PDB file of C-alpha atoms in Angstrom:
ATOM      1  CA  ASN A  14      28.825 -66.846 -63.146  1.00  0.00           C
ATOM      2  CA  ALA A  15      29.840 -63.762 -64.559  1.00  0.00           C
ATOM      3  CA  GLY A  16      26.761 -63.836 -67.302  1.00  0.00           C
ATOM      4  CA  VAL A  17      28.736 -62.282 -70.200  1.00  0.00           C
ATOM      5  CA  THR A  18      31.376 -60.818 -71.488  1.00  0.00           C
ATOM      6  CA  GLN A  19      32.787 -58.176 -73.762  1.00  0.00           C
ATOM      7  CA  THR A  20      36.267 -56.310 -74.387  1.00  0.00           C
ATOM      8  CA  PRO A  21      37.410 -54.635 -75.256  1.00  0.00           C
ATOM      9  CA  LYS A  22      35.308 -51.999 -73.042  1.00  0.00           C
ATOM     10  CA  PHE A  23      35.999 -48.970 -75.048  1.00  0.00           C
ATOM     11  CA  GLN A  24      37.885 -49.169 -78.191  1.00  0.00           C
ATOM     12  CA  VAL A  25      39.069 -46.235 -81.031  1.00  0.00           C
ATOM     13  CA  LEU A  26      40.521 -46.502 -84.885  1.00  0.00           C
ATOM     14  CA  LYS A  27      40.779 -45.147 -87.619  1.00  0.00           C
ATOM     15  CA  THR A  28      39.044 -44.769 -91.042  1.00  0.00           C
ATOM     16  CA  GLY A  29      40.028 -48.422 -92.066  1.00  0.00           C
ATOM     17  CA  GLN A  30      41.502 -49.699 -89.801  1.00  0.00           C
ATOM     18  CA  SER A  31      40.940 -53.649 -88.477  1.00  0.00           C
ATOM     19  CA  MET A  32      39.459 -55.245 -85.249  1.00  0.00           C
ATOM     20  CA  THR A  33      37.305 -57.473 -84.053  1.00  0.00           C
ATOM     21  CA  LEU A  34      34.737 -57.143 -80.670  1.00  0.00           C
ATOM     22  CA  GLN A  35      35.636 -59.971 -78.551  1.00  0.00           C
ATOM     23  CA  CYS A  36      32.429 -61.988 -76.412  1.00  0.00           C
ATOM     24  CA  ALA A  37      31.853 -65.206 -74.635  1.00  0.00           C
ATOM     25  CA  GLN A  38      28.617 -66.598 -72.083  1.00  0.00           C
ATOM     26  CA  ASP A  39      29.478 -69.327 -69.577  1.00  0.00           C
ATOM     27  CA  MET A  40      25.585 -70.080 -68.978  1.00  0.00           C
ATOM     28  CA  ASN A  41      26.291 -72.702 -71.650  1.00  0.00           C
ATOM     29  CA  HIS A  42      23.523 -70.652 -74.152  1.00  0.00           C
ATOM     30  CA  ASN A  43      23.330 -72.609 -78.046  1.00  0.00           C
ATOM     31  CA  SER A  44      22.688 -68.749 -79.009  1.00  0.00           C
ATOM     32  CA  MET A  45      24.119 -66.169 -78.855  1.00  0.00           C
ATOM     33  CA  TYR A  46      23.634 -62.338 -80.983  1.00  0.00           C
ATOM     34  CA  TRP A  47      25.752 -59.316 -82.125  1.00  0.00           C
ATOM     35  CA  TYR A  48      23.549 -55.651 -82.037  1.00  0.00           C
ATOM     36  CA  ARG A  49      24.153 -52.465 -82.299  1.00  0.00           C
ATOM     37  CA  GLN A  50      22.754 -49.159 -80.612  1.00  0.00           C
ATOM     38  CA  ASP A  51      22.213 -46.305 -82.173  1.00  0.00           C
ATOM     39  CA  PRO A  52      20.489 -43.173 -80.702  1.00  0.00           C
ATOM     40  CA  GLY A  53      17.001 -42.942 -81.138  1.00  0.00           C
ATOM     41  CA  MET A  54      16.821 -46.466 -83.198  1.00  0.00           C
ATOM     42  CA  GLY A  55      17.107 -48.759 -80.534  1.00  0.00           C
ATOM     43  CA  LEU A  56      18.868 -51.183 -81.311  1.00  0.00           C
ATOM     44  CA  ARG A  57      19.606 -54.149 -84.048  1.00  0.00           C
ATOM     45  CA  LEU A  58      20.646 -56.935 -85.066  1.00  0.00           C
ATOM     46  CA  ILE A  59      24.190 -57.977 -86.680  1.00  0.00           C
ATOM     47  CA  TYR A  60      24.276 -61.666 -86.881  1.00  0.00           C
ATOM     48  CA  TYR A  61      23.757 -64.189 -85.007  1.00  0.00           C
ATOM     49  CA  SER A  62      24.332 -67.587 -84.396  1.00  0.00           C
ATOM     50  CA  ALA A  63      21.589 -70.484 -83.595  1.00  0.00           C
ATOM     51  CA  SER A  64      23.706 -72.465 -82.226  1.00  0.00           C
ATOM     52  CA  GLU A  65      27.413 -73.592 -82.482  1.00  0.00           C
ATOM     53  CA  GLY A  66      28.770 -74.220 -85.954  1.00  0.00           C
ATOM     54  CA  THR A  67      25.945 -71.757 -87.100  1.00  0.00           C
ATOM     55  CA  THR A  68      25.974 -68.468 -88.041  1.00  0.00           C
ATOM     56  CA  ASP A  69      22.892 -65.850 -89.671  1.00  0.00           C
ATOM     57  CA  LYS A  70      22.590 -62.133 -90.994  1.00  0.00           C
ATOM     58  CA  GLY A  71      20.701 -59.625 -89.227  1.00  0.00           C
ATOM     59  CA  GLU A  72      18.844 -56.766 -89.916  1.00  0.00           C
ATOM     60  CA  VAL A  73      22.653 -55.095 -90.411  1.00  0.00           C
ATOM     61  CA  PRO A  74      25.581 -57.022 -91.302  1.00  0.00           C
ATOM     62  CA  ASN A  75      27.245 -54.980 -94.321  1.00  0.00           C
ATOM     63  CA  GLY A  76      30.685 -54.296 -93.398  1.00  0.00           C
ATOM     64  CA  TYR A  77      30.951 -57.289 -90.717  1.00  0.00           C
ATOM     65  CA  ASN A  78      32.102 -60.851 -90.792  1.00  0.00           C
ATOM     66  CA  VAL A  79      31.174 -63.061 -87.606  1.00  0.00           C
ATOM     67  CA  SER A  80      32.616 -66.471 -85.333  1.00  0.00           C
ATOM     68  CA  ARG A  81      31.093 -68.648 -83.881  1.00  0.00           C
ATOM     69  CA  LEU A  82      34.416 -69.898 -81.560  1.00  0.00           C
ATOM     70  CA  ASN A  83      32.508 -72.329 -79.761  1.00  0.00           C
ATOM     71  CA  LYS A  84      29.181 -72.676 -77.858  1.00  0.00           C
ATOM     72  CA  ARG A  85      31.251 -69.779 -75.410  1.00  0.00           C
ATOM     73  CA  GLU A  86      32.846 -67.591 -78.032  1.00  0.00           C
ATOM     74  CA  PHE A  87      30.987 -65.306 -80.701  1.00  0.00           C
ATOM     75  CA  SER A  88      33.004 -62.298 -81.852  1.00  0.00           C
ATOM     76  CA  LEU A  89      32.833 -59.633 -84.236  1.00  0.00           C
ATOM     77  CA  ARG A  90      34.978 -58.364 -86.791  1.00  0.00           C
ATOM     78  CA  LEU A  91      35.202 -55.430 -88.521  1.00  0.00           C
ATOM     79  CA  GLU A  92      37.557 -55.287 -91.166  1.00  0.00           C
ATOM     80  CA  SER A  93      38.169 -52.381 -92.579  1.00  0.00           C
ATOM     81  CA  ALA A  94      36.248 -49.823 -90.500  1.00  0.00           C
ATOM     82  CA  ALA A  95      33.562 -47.224 -91.075  1.00  0.00           C
ATOM     83  CA  PRO A  96      33.169 -43.384 -89.738  1.00  0.00           C
ATOM     84  CA  SER A  97      29.522 -45.276 -89.906  1.00  0.00           C
ATOM     85  CA  GLN A  98      29.799 -47.901 -87.302  1.00  0.00           C
ATOM     86  CA  THR A  99      30.403 -45.647 -84.395  1.00  0.00           C
ATOM     87  CA  SER A 100      28.496 -47.514 -82.258  1.00  0.00           C
ATOM     88  CA  VAL A 101      27.418 -49.101 -79.343  1.00  0.00           C
ATOM     89  CA  TYR A 102      27.837 -53.394 -79.418  1.00  0.00           C
ATOM     90  CA  PHE A 103      26.319 -55.487 -77.793  1.00  0.00           C
ATOM     91  CA  CYS A 104      26.791 -59.665 -77.229  1.00  0.00           C
ATOM     92  CA  ALA A 105      23.623 -61.704 -75.869  1.00  0.00           C
ATOM     93  CA  SER A 106      22.699 -64.862 -75.691  1.00  0.00           C
ATOM     94  CA  SER A 107      19.744 -67.396 -74.982  1.00  0.00           C
ATOM     95  CA  GLU A 108      19.306 -71.006 -74.908  1.00  0.00           C
ATOM     96  CA  PRO A 109      16.114 -71.146 -77.318  1.00  0.00           C
ATOM     97  CA  GLY A 110      13.491 -73.182 -74.847  1.00  0.00           C
ATOM     98  CA  LEU A 111       9.279 -73.129 -75.796  1.00  0.00           C
ATOM     99  CA  ALA A 112       8.886 -70.515 -77.654  1.00  0.00           C
ATOM    100  CA  GLY A 113       8.470 -66.421 -76.458  1.00  0.00           C
ATOM    101  CA  MET A 114       9.687 -68.135 -73.552  1.00  0.00           C
ATOM    102  CA  ASN A 115      13.932 -68.372 -73.821  1.00  0.00           C
ATOM    103  CA  GLU A 116      14.974 -64.256 -72.445  1.00  0.00           C
ATOM    104  CA  GLN A 117      18.140 -63.343 -74.345  1.00  0.00           C
ATOM    105  CA  PHE A 118      21.134 -61.981 -71.753  1.00  0.00           C
ATOM    106  CA  PHE A 119      22.951 -59.113 -72.278  1.00  0.00           C
ATOM    107  CA  GLY A 120      26.781 -57.514 -72.095  1.00  0.00           C
ATOM    108  CA  PRO A 121      28.063 -54.702 -70.913  1.00  0.00           C
ATOM    109  CA  GLY A 122      28.488 -53.908 -73.468  1.00  0.00           C
ATOM    110  CA  THR A 123      32.028 -51.986 -76.154  1.00  0.00           C
ATOM    111  CA  ARG A 124      31.835 -48.400 -77.355  1.00  0.00           C
ATOM    112  CA  LEU A 125      33.835 -48.057 -80.455  1.00  0.00           C
ATOM    113  CA  THR A 126      34.219 -45.156 -82.123  1.00  0.00           C
ATOM    114  CA  VAL A 127      36.138 -44.903 -85.832  1.00  0.00           C
ATOM    115  CA  LEU A 128      38.132 -41.628 -86.636  1.00  0.00           C
TER     116      LEU A 128
ATOM    117  CA  GLY B  17       8.491 -57.290 -91.604  1.00  0.00           C
ATOM    118  CA  ASP B  18       7.861 -56.713 -87.866  1.00  0.00           C
ATOM    119  CA  SER B  19       8.630 -53.751 -86.026  1.00  0.00           C
ATOM    120  CA  VAL B  20       7.882 -51.653 -83.025  1.00  0.00           C
ATOM    121  CA  THR B  21       7.049 -48.013 -82.251  1.00  0.00           C
ATOM    122  CA  GLN B  22       7.465 -46.601 -78.237  1.00  0.00           C
ATOM    123  CA  MET B  23       6.250 -43.123 -77.165  1.00  0.00           C
ATOM    124  CA  GLU B  24       9.119 -40.150 -77.812  1.00  0.00           C
ATOM    125  CA  GLY B  25      11.299 -39.364 -74.853  1.00  0.00           C
ATOM    126  CA  PRO B  26      13.116 -38.453 -72.834  1.00  0.00           C
ATOM    127  CA  VAL B  27      11.064 -38.310 -70.366  1.00  0.00           C
ATOM    128  CA  THR B  28      11.560 -36.184 -67.313  1.00  0.00           C
ATOM    129  CA  LEU B  29       9.454 -37.230 -63.666  1.00  0.00           C
ATOM    130  CA  SER B  30       9.267 -36.119 -60.437  1.00  0.00           C
ATOM    131  CA  GLU B  31       9.542 -38.834 -57.292  1.00  0.00           C
ATOM    132  CA  GLU B  32       6.652 -41.137 -56.504  1.00  0.00           C
ATOM    133  CA  ALA B  33       4.950 -39.768 -59.548  1.00  0.00           C
ATOM    134  CA  PHE B  34       2.952 -42.087 -61.711  1.00  0.00           C
ATOM    135  CA  LEU B  35       4.692 -42.728 -64.629  1.00  0.00           C
ATOM    136  CA  THR B  36       3.564 -44.465 -68.123  1.00  0.00           C
ATOM    137  CA  ILE B  37       5.591 -45.574 -71.404  1.00  0.00           C
ATOM    138  CA  ASN B  38       3.529 -46.301 -74.859  1.00  0.00           C
ATOM    139  CA  CYS B  39       4.203 -49.163 -76.720  1.00  0.00           C
ATOM    140  CA  THR B  40       2.385 -50.598 -80.010  1.00  0.00           C
ATOM    141  CA  TYR B  41       3.628 -53.530 -82.380  1.00  0.00           C
ATOM    142  CA  THR B  42       3.692 -54.892 -86.215  1.00  0.00           C
ATOM    143  CA  ALA B  43       3.724 -57.908 -86.261  1.00  0.00           C
ATOM    144  CA  THR B  44       1.821 -61.220 -87.148  1.00  0.00           C
ATOM    145  CA  GLY B  45       0.275 -63.904 -85.042  1.00  0.00           C
ATOM    146  CA  TYR B  46       1.206 -63.634 -81.144  1.00  0.00           C
ATOM    147  CA  PRO B  47       4.619 -62.200 -80.740  1.00  0.00           C
ATOM    148  CA  SER B  48       6.065 -62.294 -77.623  1.00  0.00           C
ATOM    149  CA  LEU B  49       7.046 -59.024 -76.143  1.00  0.00           C
ATOM    150  CA  PHE B  50       9.267 -57.761 -73.912  1.00  0.00           C
ATOM    151  CA  TRP B  51      10.381 -54.215 -71.517  1.00  0.00           C
ATOM    152  CA  TYR B  52      14.448 -53.892 -71.088  1.00  0.00           C
ATOM    153  CA  VAL B  53      16.196 -51.794 -69.112  1.00  0.00           C
ATOM    154  CA  GLN B  54      19.238 -50.880 -69.312  1.00  0.00           C
ATOM    155  CA  TYR B  55      20.661 -48.429 -66.500  1.00  0.00           C
ATOM    156  CA  PRO B  56      23.516 -45.959 -66.963  1.00  0.00           C
ATOM    157  CA  GLY B  57      27.093 -47.777 -68.860  1.00  0.00           C
ATOM    158  CA  GLU B  58      25.075 -51.109 -68.734  1.00  0.00           C
ATOM    159  CA  GLY B  59      23.583 -53.401 -70.777  1.00  0.00           C
ATOM    160  CA  LEU B  60      20.086 -54.760 -71.392  1.00  0.00           C
ATOM    161  CA  GLN B  61      17.676 -56.366 -68.491  1.00  0.00           C
ATOM    162  CA  LEU B  62      14.896 -58.297 -68.867  1.00  0.00           C
ATOM    163  CA  LEU B  63      12.190 -56.779 -66.535  1.00  0.00           C
ATOM    164  CA  LEU B  64       8.914 -57.847 -67.916  1.00  0.00           C
ATOM    165  CA  LYS B  65       7.653 -59.746 -70.738  1.00  0.00           C
ATOM    166  CA  ALA B  66       3.817 -61.989 -71.700  1.00  0.00           C
ATOM    167  CA  THR B  67       3.598 -64.396 -74.189  1.00  0.00           C
ATOM    168  CA  LYS B  68      -0.239 -64.316 -75.077  1.00  0.00           C
ATOM    169  CA  ALA B  69      -2.544 -61.600 -74.613  1.00  0.00           C
ATOM    170  CA  ASP B  70      -4.028 -60.306 -72.306  1.00  0.00           C
ATOM    171  CA  ASP B  71      -1.636 -61.775 -69.671  1.00  0.00           C
ATOM    172  CA  LYS B  72      -0.006 -58.910 -67.819  1.00  0.00           C
ATOM    173  CA  GLY B  73       3.281 -58.563 -66.863  1.00  0.00           C
ATOM    174  CA  SER B  74       5.113 -57.062 -63.835  1.00  0.00           C
ATOM    175  CA  ASN B  75       8.844 -56.996 -61.414  1.00  0.00           C
ATOM    176  CA  LYS B  76      10.226 -53.976 -59.321  1.00  0.00           C
ATOM    177  CA  GLY B  77       6.417 -52.421 -59.365  1.00  0.00           C
ATOM    178  CA  PHE B  78       6.292 -52.517 -63.275  1.00  0.00           C
ATOM    179  CA  GLU B  79       3.638 -53.645 -64.688  1.00  0.00           C
ATOM    180  CA  ALA B  80       3.263 -54.419 -68.331  1.00  0.00           C
ATOM    181  CA  THR B  81      -0.501 -56.161 -70.367  1.00  0.00           C
ATOM    182  CA  TYR B  82      -0.322 -57.456 -73.883  1.00  0.00           C
ATOM    183  CA  ARG B  83      -3.657 -55.870 -75.716  1.00  0.00           C
ATOM    184  CA  LYS B  84      -3.923 -57.412 -78.755  1.00  0.00           C
ATOM    185  CA  GLU B  85      -6.793 -55.904 -79.724  1.00  0.00           C
ATOM    186  CA  THR B  86      -5.015 -52.596 -79.523  1.00  0.00           C
ATOM    187  CA  THR B  87      -1.495 -53.973 -80.614  1.00  0.00           C
ATOM    188  CA  SER B  88       0.223 -53.330 -76.839  1.00  0.00           C
ATOM    189  CA  PHE B  89       2.436 -53.868 -74.459  1.00  0.00           C
ATOM    190  CA  HIS B  90       2.218 -50.124 -72.208  1.00  0.00           C
ATOM    191  CA  LEU B  91       4.870 -50.464 -69.468  1.00  0.00           C
ATOM    192  CA  GLU B  92       3.125 -49.021 -66.177  1.00  0.00           C
ATOM    193  CA  LYS B  93       4.564 -47.803 -62.833  1.00  0.00           C
ATOM    194  CA  GLY B  94       2.530 -46.056 -60.175  1.00  0.00           C
ATOM    195  CA  SER B  95       5.080 -43.791 -58.194  1.00  0.00           C
ATOM    196  CA  VAL B  96       8.604 -44.375 -59.467  1.00  0.00           C
ATOM    197  CA  GLN B  97      11.306 -43.418 -57.974  1.00  0.00           C
ATOM    198  CA  VAL B  98      15.225 -42.185 -59.260  1.00  0.00           C
ATOM    199  CA  SER B  99      17.063 -45.687 -59.007  1.00  0.00           C
ATOM    200  CA  ASP B 100      13.897 -45.937 -61.695  1.00  0.00           C
ATOM    201  CA  SER B 101      15.720 -42.974 -64.408  1.00  0.00           C
ATOM    202  CA  ALA B 102      16.845 -45.543 -66.970  1.00  0.00           C
ATOM    203  CA  VAL B 103      16.699 -46.339 -70.689  1.00  0.00           C
ATOM    204  CA  TYR B 104      13.894 -48.161 -70.863  1.00  0.00           C
ATOM    205  CA  PHE B 105      13.052 -50.265 -74.446  1.00  0.00           C
ATOM    206  CA  CYS B 106      10.146 -52.185 -75.131  1.00  0.00           C
ATOM    207  CA  ALA B 107      10.364 -55.293 -77.749  1.00  0.00           C
ATOM    208  CA  LEU B 108       8.471 -58.372 -79.537  1.00  0.00           C
ATOM    209  CA  ARG B 109      10.584 -61.393 -80.349  1.00  0.00           C
ATOM    210  CA  SER B 110       7.972 -62.919 -83.310  1.00  0.00           C
ATOM    211  CA  VAL B 111       6.645 -66.664 -83.735  1.00  0.00           C
ATOM    212  CA  GLN B 112       8.234 -67.147 -86.982  1.00  0.00           C
ATOM    213  CA  GLY B 113      11.687 -64.863 -86.300  1.00  0.00           C
ATOM    214  CA  ALA B 114      13.066 -67.691 -84.219  1.00  0.00           C
ATOM    215  CA  GLN B 115      14.407 -65.695 -81.433  1.00  0.00           C
ATOM    216  CA  LYS B 116      15.303 -62.385 -82.862  1.00  0.00           C
ATOM    217  CA  LEU B 117      13.698 -59.355 -81.264  1.00  0.00           C
ATOM    218  CA  VAL B 118      13.016 -56.730 -82.447  1.00  0.00           C
ATOM    219  CA  PHE B 119      13.678 -53.084 -80.400  1.00  0.00           C
ATOM    220  CA  GLY B 120      11.641 -49.926 -80.570  1.00  0.00           C
ATOM    221  CA  GLN B 121      13.833 -46.656 -80.804  1.00  0.00           C
ATOM    222  CA  GLY B 122      14.154 -46.852 -76.319  1.00  0.00           C
ATOM    223  CA  THR B 123      12.605 -44.193 -74.132  1.00  0.00           C
ATOM    224  CA  ARG B 124      14.659 -42.638 -71.590  1.00  0.00           C
ATOM    225  CA  LEU B 125      13.424 -41.181 -68.045  1.00  0.00           C
ATOM    226  CA  THR B 126      14.772 -39.277 -65.652  1.00  0.00           C
ATOM    227  CA  ILE B 127      13.537 -39.120 -62.727  1.00  0.00           C
ATOM    228  CA  ASN B 128      14.250 -36.149 -60.104  1.00  0.00           C
ATOM    229  CA  PRO B 129      13.565 -35.611 -56.541  1.00  0.00           C
TER     230      PRO B 129
END
């Protein structure tokens, strides 16, 4: 099992460009998440998808859109990149279960720089 | 809203030293608590967890006890190794927050030989 995979690993964009970050999981999990990691701020939730066909905003959704393409894949799109979106982006997945028991599994991350 | 506060880093220790990384939280009810570890260049991995008061999570020599009275979940290890060098994140999952996790800011730990 590959677990959670993300592409690309690194990306440099110019202000105003668009791009899509891809995430896929092979654990048959229903829930998927996108986080951004900034120095001194931990991880902040951008969007999540509790199950296929549903998406919801997290703590910092502005400037992003998501698509839950199918049960395996959850993409994050930046329509018009801004320097404030320079960050490391992590995708995660989990399987809802007994309260508090569902571990989130993380991908290796995408390091994005917006110039 | 729910929040997690960790001790400021970075933390630098010598091999075989005792480690404590403090974590306190604010949440309603009884959240589940987690410690995640991030090794250089990798994503986060679950290190340990606890789901109710007085539970002790443990893994790889690390321990943390869910203290409801002090709203804390401090991470400890009796004898650290160079391979423990990483960033450690405390997190909670609220009973009201679906499956969402709230993370602390992370503590960078460096162990010198």
